[in-house]
């Protein structure tokens, strides 16, 4: 069976920051509908929406209080139906975020669970008695501090692997699983084509043994979920799985296991962290480290048994050109280079909103400008440990999730065309020069490079089905690889550094398919410009 998602390019929208239609400063579903022609022009096949469910917004929608309704800040169920309908008319599918490791503490299930120990919903969550008057164990939250919250009313602790307002569901309870499967089918029946599975590797946890990711029952739950939901249609499922490796990936994605379509490739997200330190303790990245990140999971693995979601950015990651490249004088070739390297690999590319125009990190001046709960918690903790405010703000500027959450930069008008009101988070001041309108007017823009890459994927199954092989060259700052099928052989070359590099190959160039600088007559022995990248057909 040929699945639609293998040859697709998927565009992630963070609804709160994409387009506001009513002037309240918050992006919404009507705003997305308004921008569908833009996405059609880009050429994408599907939109992945970060959560739009009802939520108190403690963690920007990843704390859900009603899975089967839309938060009023984003619109209504009718708006959602209209988005699905209008997108389908343009050949664009809708993929929703599915957050089922935890709910909001305002979800009716948790409100009932908290009433008393005899509540029929008590076992929907993970409650434990104190141990020696303290937390059951030393499990830590992903947002800092203990993962256990004490409830005075019942004298027990409940588990929250994220914020205290995000209590973890008890997947060992079959009633929980049944209700979740019913909810998934509710959305499939409304026309949803897929789901991105948030923190899904955590649902099989055994907190008493301090097993969090990849627990013993995880794959049993996933197989059961697939059986009762996704298997009924050609539904895309992509897992957010940080604690993994290629062998574990095969468990998730091997078609015979009937679990997921793919998982995200997150192998290199720690390369800019000082070894043994927290993610905030950043260091510079070398081209050699980048080369390893890009190729680790492409080489030596059987893609008949695994499939990857190729990702440079998302709502949890800083902007890639600010993080691993050059967001100043070399911003444009750098952004194009990252795009070319990623989109020519085996897997399904995901584009995060603004990536296609080369948006950059925001320069936060104080904690008052920060909205991210993780960054705020880190700020308080590090100040208490003696860090200076300047040090911590510098770390936030480098690594905060808010870097990806500043509003989409549409034009040079007030608030970058995002809203007529006051935006919920500051807009990057560089919108005057970095915006969609400017890109659409420039045939050599970053946007048009992404558009050509998407078209290349659609027109050439070589990218989906062809083999991947590293082309060994003598320059450690240059990444080069071959994509080959029965009738096509393509050489992809990228200078991963900000200075010129030598490159030579034994291939003859048949045709230049794409380049981020002016095409050369010959690609066999050249001096690559900073961040130069190209795709050529060779023999």
Short mmCIF file of C-alpha atoms in Angstrom, two decimals:
data_model
loop_
_atom_site.label_atom_id
_atom_site.label_comp_id
_atom_site.label_asym_id
_atom_site.label_seq_id
_atom_site.Cartn_x
_atom_site.Cartn_y
_atom_site.Cartn_z
CA UNK A 1 0.00 0.00 0.00
CA UNK A 2 1.33 3.42 -0.96
CA UNK A 3 0.62 5.80 1.91
CA UNK A 4 -0.13 9.46 1.14
CA UNK A 5 2.16 10.69 3.90
CA UNK A 6 5.37 9.13 2.56
CA UNK A 7 5.63 11.60 -0.31
CA UNK A 8 4.06 14.48 1.60
CA UNK A 9 5.47 17.68 3.09
CA UNK A 10 3.71 18.76 6.27
CA UNK A 11 3.50 22.30 7.63
CA UNK A 12 3.19 22.87 11.36
CA UNK A 13 1.01 25.74 12.53
CA UNK A 14 1.20 27.09 16.07
CA UNK A 15 -2.32 28.56 15.94
CA UNK A 16 -1.80 31.13 18.67
CA UNK A 17 0.92 32.81 16.60
CA UNK A 18 -0.10 32.24 12.98
CA UNK A 19 -2.90 34.69 12.07
CA UNK A 20 -5.39 36.58 14.21
CA UNK A 21 -8.73 37.26 12.48
CA UNK A 22 -10.60 39.20 15.18
CA UNK A 23 -8.08 41.61 16.69
CA UNK A 24 -7.75 40.01 20.12
CA UNK A 25 -4.01 39.40 19.63
CA UNK A 26 -4.34 35.60 19.49
CA UNK A 27 -4.17 33.61 16.28
CA UNK A 28 -7.26 31.54 15.50
CA UNK A 29 -8.88 29.05 13.12
CA UNK A 30 -10.45 31.77 10.96
CA UNK A 31 -7.00 33.26 10.58
CA UNK A 32 -5.68 29.92 9.33
CA UNK A 33 -8.55 29.68 6.84
CA UNK A 34 -7.62 33.17 5.63
CA UNK A 35 -4.05 32.01 4.92
CA UNK A 36 -4.84 28.70 3.18
CA UNK A 37 -4.09 30.18 -0.29
CA UNK A 38 -0.57 31.01 0.92
CA UNK A 39 -0.02 27.42 2.04
CA UNK A 40 -1.41 26.15 -1.25
CA UNK A 41 1.11 28.37 -3.04
CA UNK A 42 3.93 26.88 -0.96
CA UNK A 43 2.76 23.44 -2.08
CA UNK A 44 2.39 21.60 1.23
CA UNK A 45 0.21 18.48 1.55
CA UNK A 46 -0.99 18.72 5.14
CA UNK A 47 -1.17 21.07 8.12
CA UNK A 48 -0.26 19.88 11.60
CA UNK A 49 -2.11 22.03 14.13
CA UNK A 50 -0.70 22.45 17.60
CA UNK A 51 -3.57 22.04 20.13
CA UNK A 52 -6.75 24.04 19.62
CA UNK A 53 -8.81 22.11 22.18
CA UNK A 54 -10.38 23.78 25.22
CA UNK A 55 -7.62 24.62 27.66
CA UNK A 56 -6.69 26.93 30.56
CA UNK A 57 -3.50 27.58 28.54
CA UNK A 58 -1.04 26.92 31.36
CA UNK A 59 1.21 25.25 28.77
CA UNK A 60 -0.20 26.93 25.65
CA UNK A 61 -2.87 24.33 24.94
CA UNK A 62 -0.91 21.21 25.91
CA UNK A 63 -3.11 21.13 29.02
CA UNK A 64 -6.48 20.05 27.66
CA UNK A 65 -9.73 20.44 29.59
CA UNK A 66 -12.06 19.17 26.82
CA UNK A 67 -10.81 16.95 23.99
CA UNK A 68 -13.97 17.28 21.92
CA UNK A 69 -14.37 21.04 21.79
CA UNK A 70 -12.40 24.05 20.52
CA UNK A 71 -11.07 26.69 22.87
CA UNK A 72 -13.03 29.95 22.39
CA UNK A 73 -9.76 31.82 21.83
CA UNK A 74 -9.36 29.82 18.58
CA UNK A 75 -13.02 29.71 17.50
CA UNK A 76 -15.67 27.00 17.46
CA UNK A 77 -16.24 23.45 16.26
CA UNK A 78 -17.97 24.95 13.24
CA UNK A 79 -14.79 26.90 12.47
CA UNK A 80 -12.80 23.68 12.75
CA UNK A 81 -15.19 21.92 10.37
CA UNK A 82 -14.87 24.82 7.95
CA UNK A 83 -11.07 24.67 8.10
CA UNK A 84 -11.12 20.93 7.36
CA UNK A 85 -13.53 21.48 4.46
CA UNK A 86 -11.73 24.42 2.85
CA UNK A 87 -8.33 22.80 3.26
CA UNK A 88 -9.59 19.60 1.62
CA UNK A 89 -10.86 21.63 -1.34
CA UNK A 90 -7.28 22.82 -1.83
CA UNK A 91 -5.85 19.32 -1.49
CA UNK A 92 -4.54 19.99 2.02
CA UNK A 93 -5.16 17.57 4.89
CA UNK A 94 -5.44 18.46 8.59
CA UNK A 95 -3.35 16.69 11.24
CA UNK A 96 -4.14 17.41 14.90
CA UNK A 97 -1.95 17.33 17.98
CA UNK A 98 -3.00 14.47 20.26
CA UNK A 99 -2.05 15.02 23.91
CA UNK A 100 -3.00 11.88 25.83
CA UNK A 101 -0.19 11.43 28.37
CA UNK A 102 -1.87 14.01 30.57
CA UNK A 103 -4.85 16.38 30.77
CA UNK A 104 -5.46 19.74 32.37
CA UNK A 105 -6.30 19.74 36.06
CA UNK A 106 -9.49 21.50 34.88
CA UNK A 107 -10.59 18.46 32.87
CA UNK A 108 -13.84 16.99 34.31
CA UNK A 109 -12.09 13.64 34.80
CA UNK A 110 -9.50 15.17 37.12
CA UNK A 111 -12.00 17.38 38.93
CA UNK A 112 -13.98 14.22 39.75
CA UNK A 113 -10.83 12.25 40.51
CA UNK A 114 -9.76 14.82 43.08
CA UNK A 115 -13.03 14.85 45.02
CA UNK A 116 -12.25 11.79 47.11
CA UNK A 117 -10.48 8.44 47.07
CA UNK A 118 -13.71 6.61 46.25
CA UNK A 119 -14.46 8.62 43.10
CA UNK A 120 -15.06 6.42 40.03
CA UNK A 121 -12.53 8.68 38.26
CA UNK A 122 -9.83 8.32 40.92
CA UNK A 123 -8.08 5.62 38.92
CA UNK A 124 -8.06 7.78 35.77
CA UNK A 125 -4.92 9.40 37.21
CA UNK A 126 -1.89 8.20 39.17
CA UNK A 127 -2.35 8.70 42.90
CA UNK A 128 0.05 7.46 45.59
CA UNK A 129 0.30 7.63 49.39
CA UNK A 130 3.12 9.63 50.96
CA UNK A 131 6.31 7.79 51.88
CA UNK A 132 7.67 8.84 55.28
CA UNK A 133 5.58 11.99 55.02
CA UNK A 134 7.03 13.01 51.66
CA UNK A 135 6.69 12.39 47.92
CA UNK A 136 6.45 8.71 46.87
CA UNK A 137 9.87 8.99 45.18
CA UNK A 138 12.25 11.50 43.62
CA UNK A 139 10.83 11.62 40.09
CA UNK A 140 11.34 15.09 38.59
CA UNK A 141 9.04 17.14 36.38
CA UNK A 142 10.14 18.16 32.89
CA UNK A 143 9.36 21.71 33.99
CA UNK A 144 11.62 21.44 37.09
CA UNK A 145 10.83 20.36 40.63
CA UNK A 146 9.12 17.23 41.91
CA UNK A 147 6.77 15.29 39.60
CA UNK A 148 4.42 14.72 42.57
CA UNK A 149 1.83 17.21 43.84
CA UNK A 150 0.24 16.81 47.28
CA UNK A 151 -3.54 17.00 47.62
CA UNK A 152 -4.51 17.98 51.17
CA UNK A 153 -8.12 16.90 50.73
CA UNK A 154 -7.31 13.22 50.14
CA UNK A 155 -3.86 13.01 51.72
CA UNK A 156 -2.27 11.62 48.57
CA UNK A 157 0.07 12.77 45.81
CA UNK A 158 -0.71 12.73 42.09
CA UNK A 159 1.84 12.41 39.30
CA UNK A 160 2.56 15.23 36.85
CA UNK A 161 5.56 14.74 34.57
CA UNK A 162 5.11 18.33 33.38
CA UNK A 163 3.44 21.16 35.31
CA UNK A 164 1.24 20.48 38.39
CA UNK A 165 -1.68 21.66 36.24
CA UNK A 166 -1.02 18.72 33.86
CA UNK A 167 -1.80 15.52 35.81
CA UNK A 168 -0.74 12.28 34.11
CA UNK A 169 -3.42 9.87 32.93
CA UNK A 170 -3.32 6.28 34.14
CA UNK A 171 -3.06 4.23 30.95
CA UNK A 172 -3.14 1.00 32.97
CA UNK A 173 -6.86 1.69 33.46
CA UNK A 174 -8.79 0.23 30.47
CA UNK A 175 -11.58 2.81 30.98
CA UNK A 176 -9.09 5.60 30.28
CA UNK A 177 -7.96 3.92 27.08
CA UNK A 178 -11.54 3.32 25.94
CA UNK A 179 -12.45 6.99 26.38
CA UNK A 180 -9.31 8.12 24.54
CA UNK A 181 -10.02 5.82 21.59
CA UNK A 182 -13.58 7.13 21.42
CA UNK A 183 -12.22 10.69 21.32
CA UNK A 184 -9.74 9.86 18.55
CA UNK A 185 -12.54 8.40 16.43
CA UNK A 186 -14.62 11.53 17.08
CA UNK A 187 -11.96 13.55 15.22
CA UNK A 188 -11.34 10.97 12.50
CA UNK A 189 -15.08 11.03 11.76
CA UNK A 190 -14.90 14.83 11.43
CA UNK A 191 -12.34 14.48 8.64
CA UNK A 192 -8.97 14.58 10.41
CA UNK A 193 -6.23 12.83 8.42
CA UNK A 194 -3.68 12.27 11.15
CA UNK A 195 -2.28 12.94 14.60
CA UNK A 196 1.02 14.08 16.04
CA UNK A 197 1.35 12.12 19.29
CA UNK A 198 2.61 14.40 22.06
CA UNK A 199 4.96 12.86 24.67
CA UNK A 200 3.61 9.47 23.61
CA UNK A 201 6.61 7.48 24.82
CA UNK A 202 5.53 8.29 28.40
CA UNK A 203 2.12 6.59 28.45
CA UNK A 204 3.56 3.18 29.39
CA UNK A 205 5.30 4.56 32.47
CA UNK A 206 5.76 2.65 35.74
CA UNK A 207 6.33 5.50 38.21
CA UNK A 208 6.76 3.19 41.20
CA UNK A 209 9.84 1.73 39.50
CA UNK A 210 10.80 5.19 38.17
CA UNK A 211 10.41 3.99 34.58
CA UNK A 212 9.17 6.94 32.54
CA UNK A 213 9.88 6.59 28.81
CA UNK A 214 9.56 3.30 26.89
CA UNK A 215 7.79 1.49 29.73
CA UNK A 216 6.99 -2.23 29.60
CA UNK A 217 3.38 -1.81 28.44
CA UNK A 218 3.96 1.04 25.97
CA UNK A 219 3.84 -0.96 22.75
CA UNK A 220 0.85 -3.00 23.94
CA UNK A 221 -1.08 0.24 24.39
CA UNK A 222 0.01 1.58 21.00
CA UNK A 223 -1.03 -1.58 19.17
CA UNK A 224 -4.40 -1.50 20.91
CA UNK A 225 -4.86 2.20 20.06
CA UNK A 226 -4.06 1.53 16.41
CA UNK A 227 -6.50 -1.39 16.26
CA UNK A 228 -9.45 0.63 17.53
CA UNK A 229 -8.70 3.94 15.77
CA UNK A 230 -6.04 4.58 13.12
CA UNK A 231 -6.28 1.24 11.33
CA UNK A 232 -9.72 2.09 9.95
CA UNK A 233 -8.31 4.63 7.44
CA UNK A 234 -4.94 5.71 6.02
CA UNK A 235 -4.25 7.91 9.04
CA UNK A 236 -0.86 9.56 9.56
CA UNK A 237 0.52 9.07 13.07
CA UNK A 238 3.82 10.62 14.07
CA UNK A 239 5.29 10.08 17.52
CA UNK A 240 7.12 12.65 19.61
CA UNK A 241 9.74 10.28 21.02
CA UNK A 242 12.81 11.94 22.51
CA UNK A 243 14.19 8.93 24.41
CA UNK A 244 14.81 6.63 21.48
CA UNK A 245 17.23 5.20 18.96
CA UNK A 246 16.85 3.57 15.53
CA UNK A 247 16.21 0.09 16.99
CA UNK A 248 13.40 1.38 19.18
CA UNK A 249 12.07 3.33 16.21
CA UNK A 250 11.52 0.09 14.33
CA UNK A 251 9.17 -1.04 17.12
CA UNK A 252 7.09 2.08 16.58
CA UNK A 253 7.11 2.21 12.79
CA UNK A 254 7.58 -1.28 11.33
CA UNK A 255 4.32 -1.81 9.37
CA UNK A 256 3.92 -5.33 10.73
CA UNK A 257 3.78 -3.95 14.30
CA UNK A 258 0.79 -1.73 13.47
CA UNK A 259 1.63 1.17 15.75
CA UNK A 260 2.73 4.46 14.09
CA UNK A 261 3.47 5.75 10.61
CA UNK A 262 6.68 7.47 11.73
CA UNK A 263 8.48 9.19 14.59
CA UNK A 264 10.40 12.45 14.62
CA UNK A 265 14.17 12.41 14.26
CA UNK A 266 15.41 14.20 17.37
CA UNK A 267 18.86 12.59 17.50
CA UNK A 268 20.87 15.81 17.45
CA UNK A 269 18.90 18.10 19.69
CA UNK A 270 21.51 17.89 22.44
CA UNK A 271 24.60 18.74 20.42
CA UNK A 272 24.57 22.39 21.52
CA UNK A 273 24.36 21.46 25.21
CA UNK A 274 27.49 21.13 27.35
CA UNK A 275 27.85 17.38 28.09
CA UNK A 276 26.43 16.43 31.46
CA UNK A 277 24.61 19.75 31.84
CA UNK A 278 21.02 20.91 31.32
CA UNK A 279 19.68 22.03 27.95
CA UNK A 280 20.17 25.69 28.92
CA UNK A 281 23.94 25.25 29.23
CA UNK A 282 24.70 25.77 25.58
CA UNK A 283 27.85 25.56 23.50
CA UNK A 284 28.71 26.25 19.87
CA UNK A 285 28.28 23.49 17.29
CA UNK A 286 30.91 22.34 14.79
CA UNK A 287 30.19 21.37 11.17
CA UNK A 288 31.39 17.86 12.02
CA UNK A 289 28.74 17.59 14.75
CA UNK A 290 26.09 18.84 12.35
CA UNK A 291 27.13 16.28 9.76
CA UNK A 292 26.65 13.49 12.29
CA UNK A 293 23.21 14.82 13.25
CA UNK A 294 22.01 14.86 9.65
CA UNK A 295 23.26 11.39 8.75
CA UNK A 296 23.05 9.29 11.93
CA UNK A 297 19.67 7.75 11.21
CA UNK A 298 19.88 7.83 7.43
CA UNK A 299 22.75 5.36 7.16
CA UNK A 300 22.52 1.63 7.64
CA UNK A 301 18.86 1.34 8.58
CA UNK A 302 16.14 -0.42 6.64
CA UNK A 303 13.45 2.08 5.74
CA UNK A 304 11.14 -0.82 4.95
CA UNK A 305 10.86 -1.16 8.72
CA UNK A 306 11.11 2.45 9.83
CA UNK A 307 10.12 5.91 8.70
CA UNK A 308 11.18 9.31 9.96
CA UNK A 309 9.66 12.73 10.32
CA UNK A 310 12.43 15.12 9.24
CA UNK A 311 12.39 18.24 11.36
CA UNK A 312 14.59 21.33 11.72
CA UNK A 313 12.25 23.38 13.90
CA UNK A 314 9.03 23.06 15.86
CA UNK A 315 7.14 24.85 18.63
CA UNK A 316 9.59 23.50 21.26
CA UNK A 317 12.85 24.34 19.47
CA UNK A 318 14.74 27.59 18.74
CA UNK A 319 15.03 28.79 15.15
CA UNK A 320 17.61 26.62 13.41
CA UNK A 321 19.59 29.35 11.65
CA UNK A 322 19.99 31.23 14.96
CA UNK A 323 20.87 28.02 16.77
CA UNK A 324 23.18 26.15 14.39
CA UNK A 325 23.86 28.60 11.59
CA UNK A 326 24.09 32.30 10.80
CA UNK A 327 21.08 34.60 11.21
CA UNK A 328 22.92 37.77 10.22
CA UNK A 329 24.78 38.45 6.95
CA UNK A 330 24.52 34.82 5.76
CA UNK A 331 20.91 34.20 6.87
CA UNK A 332 19.51 33.53 3.38
CA UNK A 333 22.06 31.00 2.07
CA UNK A 334 22.19 29.38 5.52
CA UNK A 335 18.41 28.88 5.67
CA UNK A 336 18.38 27.47 2.13
CA UNK A 337 21.25 25.10 2.94
CA UNK A 338 19.43 23.61 5.93
CA UNK A 339 16.31 23.19 3.81
CA UNK A 340 18.12 21.46 0.93
CA UNK A 341 20.01 19.06 3.20
CA UNK A 342 16.86 18.04 5.08
CA UNK A 343 14.33 17.78 2.25
CA UNK A 344 16.57 15.61 0.10
CA UNK A 345 16.84 12.95 2.83
CA UNK A 346 14.70 9.85 3.26
CA UNK A 347 11.60 10.51 5.34
CA UNK A 348 8.75 13.01 5.51
CA UNK A 349 9.78 16.67 5.94
CA UNK A 350 7.97 18.95 8.39
CA UNK A 351 8.17 22.72 7.98
CA UNK A 352 7.48 24.89 11.02
CA UNK A 353 5.68 28.17 10.38
CA UNK A 354 8.15 30.93 9.51
CA UNK A 355 10.96 28.48 8.75
CA UNK A 356 10.19 28.93 5.04
CA UNK A 357 10.93 32.66 5.24
CA UNK A 358 13.98 32.36 7.51
CA UNK A 359 12.56 33.67 10.78
CA UNK A 360 15.12 34.05 13.58
CA UNK A 361 15.28 33.90 17.37
CA UNK A 362 13.86 36.79 19.37
CA UNK A 363 16.12 38.88 21.60
CA UNK A 364 14.38 38.93 25.01
CA UNK A 365 15.48 41.78 27.24
CA UNK A 366 13.72 40.72 30.46
CA UNK A 367 11.66 37.88 31.90
CA UNK A 368 8.53 40.05 31.58
CA UNK A 369 8.64 39.39 27.81
CA UNK A 370 8.72 35.60 28.27
CA UNK A 371 5.52 33.53 28.17
CA UNK A 372 6.87 29.95 28.26
CA UNK A 373 6.30 28.13 31.56
CA UNK A 374 9.50 26.09 31.21
CA UNK A 375 11.62 29.23 30.69
CA UNK A 376 9.96 31.05 33.60
CA UNK A 377 10.57 28.13 35.96
CA UNK A 378 14.19 27.88 34.86
CA UNK A 379 14.65 31.63 35.39
CA UNK A 380 13.48 31.41 39.02
CA UNK A 381 15.53 28.31 39.76
CA UNK A 382 18.77 29.68 38.32
CA UNK A 383 18.44 33.03 40.07
CA UNK A 384 18.02 31.11 43.34
CA UNK A 385 21.29 29.29 42.56
CA UNK A 386 23.22 32.52 42.11
CA UNK A 387 23.10 33.04 38.34
CA UNK A 388 22.81 36.67 37.24
CA UNK A 389 19.73 37.90 35.40
CA UNK A 390 21.89 38.65 32.36
CA UNK A 391 23.23 35.08 32.29
CA UNK A 392 19.78 33.52 32.47
CA UNK A 393 18.27 35.85 29.86
CA UNK A 394 21.15 34.94 27.53
CA UNK A 395 20.28 31.26 28.00
CA UNK A 396 16.61 31.97 27.28
CA UNK A 397 17.58 33.85 24.12
CA UNK A 398 19.51 30.80 22.96
CA UNK A 399 17.21 27.94 23.94
CA UNK A 400 13.72 29.10 24.99
CA UNK A 401 10.68 27.59 23.30
CA UNK A 402 9.33 31.14 22.95
CA UNK A 403 11.84 31.73 20.14
CA UNK A 404 9.59 29.64 17.89
CA UNK A 405 6.38 31.16 19.20
CA UNK A 406 6.71 34.79 18.18
CA UNK A 407 4.01 35.66 15.62
CA UNK A 408 4.28 34.87 11.93
CA UNK A 409 5.75 37.78 9.99
CA UNK A 410 3.43 38.44 7.05
CA UNK A 411 4.30 41.98 5.92
CA UNK A 412 5.71 45.36 6.99
CA UNK A 413 2.41 46.65 8.37
CA UNK A 414 1.68 47.12 12.08
CA UNK A 415 2.34 43.92 14.06
CA UNK A 416 3.71 42.27 10.91
CA UNK A 417 0.15 41.75 9.64
CA UNK A 418 -0.48 39.21 12.40
CA UNK A 419 -3.09 41.16 14.36
CA UNK A 420 -4.80 44.56 14.51
CA UNK A 421 -4.75 44.29 18.31
CA UNK A 422 -2.02 43.72 20.89
CA UNK A 423 -0.18 40.44 20.21
CA UNK A 424 -0.09 37.91 23.05
CA UNK A 425 3.71 37.76 22.75
CA UNK A 426 6.11 40.28 21.23
CA UNK A 427 6.74 40.26 17.49
CA UNK A 428 10.33 40.05 16.32
CA UNK A 429 11.38 43.61 15.33
CA UNK A 430 13.11 42.29 12.19
CA UNK A 431 9.72 41.72 10.52
CA UNK A 432 10.33 44.86 8.46
CA UNK A 433 12.92 42.94 6.44
CA UNK A 434 11.92 39.30 7.09
CA UNK A 435 8.33 38.70 6.02
CA UNK A 436 6.15 36.71 3.64
CA UNK A 437 5.39 39.61 1.29
CA UNK A 438 9.09 40.23 0.65
CA UNK A 439 9.68 36.53 -0.02
CA UNK A 440 6.79 36.25 -2.46
CA UNK A 441 8.20 39.14 -4.51
CA UNK A 442 11.70 37.65 -4.73
CA UNK A 443 12.14 34.64 -7.08
CA UNK A 444 15.38 33.77 -5.23
CA UNK A 445 13.84 33.92 -1.74
CA UNK A 446 14.01 31.25 0.94
CA UNK A 447 10.28 30.67 0.38
CA UNK A 448 10.86 29.85 -3.28
CA UNK A 449 13.65 27.43 -2.39
CA UNK A 450 11.21 25.58 -0.12
CA UNK A 451 8.59 25.66 -2.86
CA UNK A 452 11.01 24.11 -5.36
CA UNK A 453 12.08 21.47 -2.85
CA UNK A 454 8.46 20.46 -2.28
CA UNK A 455 7.89 20.24 -6.01
CA UNK A 456 11.01 18.11 -6.42
CA UNK A 457 9.66 15.65 -3.85
CA UNK A 458 6.27 15.50 -5.54
CA UNK A 459 7.78 14.95 -8.98
CA UNK A 460 10.48 12.43 -8.07
CA UNK A 461 9.84 9.22 -6.17
CA UNK A 462 13.62 8.87 -6.09
CA UNK A 463 13.56 11.03 -2.95
CA UNK A 464 11.01 8.80 -1.24
CA UNK A 465 12.07 5.36 -2.51
CA UNK A 466 15.73 5.80 -3.50
CA UNK A 467 18.69 4.64 -1.45
CA UNK A 468 20.77 6.96 0.72
CA UNK A 469 24.56 6.78 0.73
CA UNK A 470 27.18 9.12 2.16
CA UNK A 471 29.56 10.36 -0.55
CA UNK A 472 32.92 10.43 1.18
CA UNK A 473 34.95 13.58 0.55
CA UNK A 474 38.12 14.85 2.15
CA UNK A 475 36.57 17.97 3.67
CA UNK A 476 35.07 17.43 7.12
CA UNK A 477 33.11 20.69 6.89
CA UNK A 478 31.19 19.50 3.83
CA UNK A 479 28.29 17.06 3.83
CA UNK A 480 27.71 15.14 0.60
CA UNK A 481 25.42 12.22 -0.10
CA UNK A 482 23.86 10.26 -2.96
CA UNK A 483 20.17 9.55 -3.49
CA UNK A 484 19.74 6.79 -6.08
CA UNK A 485 16.92 4.82 -7.69
CA UNK A 486 16.90 2.56 -10.76
CA UNK A 487 16.99 5.45 -13.23
CA UNK A 488 18.26 8.43 -11.21
CA UNK A 489 21.36 9.35 -9.28
CA UNK A 490 21.51 12.66 -7.42
CA UNK A 491 24.42 14.21 -5.56
CA UNK A 492 23.58 16.56 -2.69
CA UNK A 493 26.41 18.74 -1.36
CA UNK A 494 26.37 21.27 1.49
CA UNK A 495 29.02 23.46 3.06
CA UNK A 496 28.04 23.36 6.74
CA UNK A 497 30.33 26.26 7.63
CA UNK A 498 30.37 30.04 7.26
CA UNK A 499 33.65 30.09 5.32
CA UNK A 500 34.58 28.82 1.87
CA UNK A 501 35.48 25.14 1.51
CA UNK A 502 37.03 22.96 -1.19
CA UNK A 503 35.00 20.11 -2.69
CA UNK A 504 35.65 17.66 -5.51
CA UNK A 505 33.81 14.61 -6.81
CA UNK A 506 34.34 11.89 -9.38
CA UNK A 507 30.91 12.40 -10.88
CA UNK A 508 29.95 14.28 -14.02
CA UNK A 509 27.10 16.73 -13.69
CA UNK A 510 24.12 16.04 -15.94
CA UNK A 511 21.79 18.72 -14.62
CA UNK A 512 21.68 21.22 -11.77
CA UNK A 513 18.34 20.65 -10.03
CA UNK A 514 18.63 23.20 -7.24
CA UNK A 515 21.24 25.50 -5.71
CA UNK A 516 21.27 28.31 -3.17
CA UNK A 517 23.82 30.35 -5.13
CA UNK A 518 24.12 30.98 -8.86
CA UNK A 519 24.43 27.69 -10.80
CA UNK A 520 27.93 26.69 -11.86
CA UNK A 521 28.90 25.19 -15.20
CA UNK A 522 30.73 22.38 -13.46
CA UNK A 523 30.27 20.92 -9.98
CA UNK A 524 33.17 18.44 -10.08
CA UNK A 525 35.95 20.48 -8.45
CA UNK A 526 34.90 23.72 -6.84
CA UNK A 527 35.36 26.09 -3.94
CA UNK A 528 32.08 26.18 -2.07
CA UNK A 529 30.81 29.53 -0.83
CA UNK A 530 29.69 29.90 2.81
CA UNK A 531 26.72 27.57 3.40
CA UNK A 532 26.56 26.75 -0.29
CA UNK A 533 24.34 23.75 -1.11
CA UNK A 534 23.13 22.14 -4.31
CA UNK A 535 21.35 19.13 -5.79
CA UNK A 536 22.66 17.79 -9.11
CA UNK A 537 21.81 14.85 -11.31
CA UNK A 538 25.07 12.94 -11.96
CA UNK A 539 26.53 10.03 -13.86
#
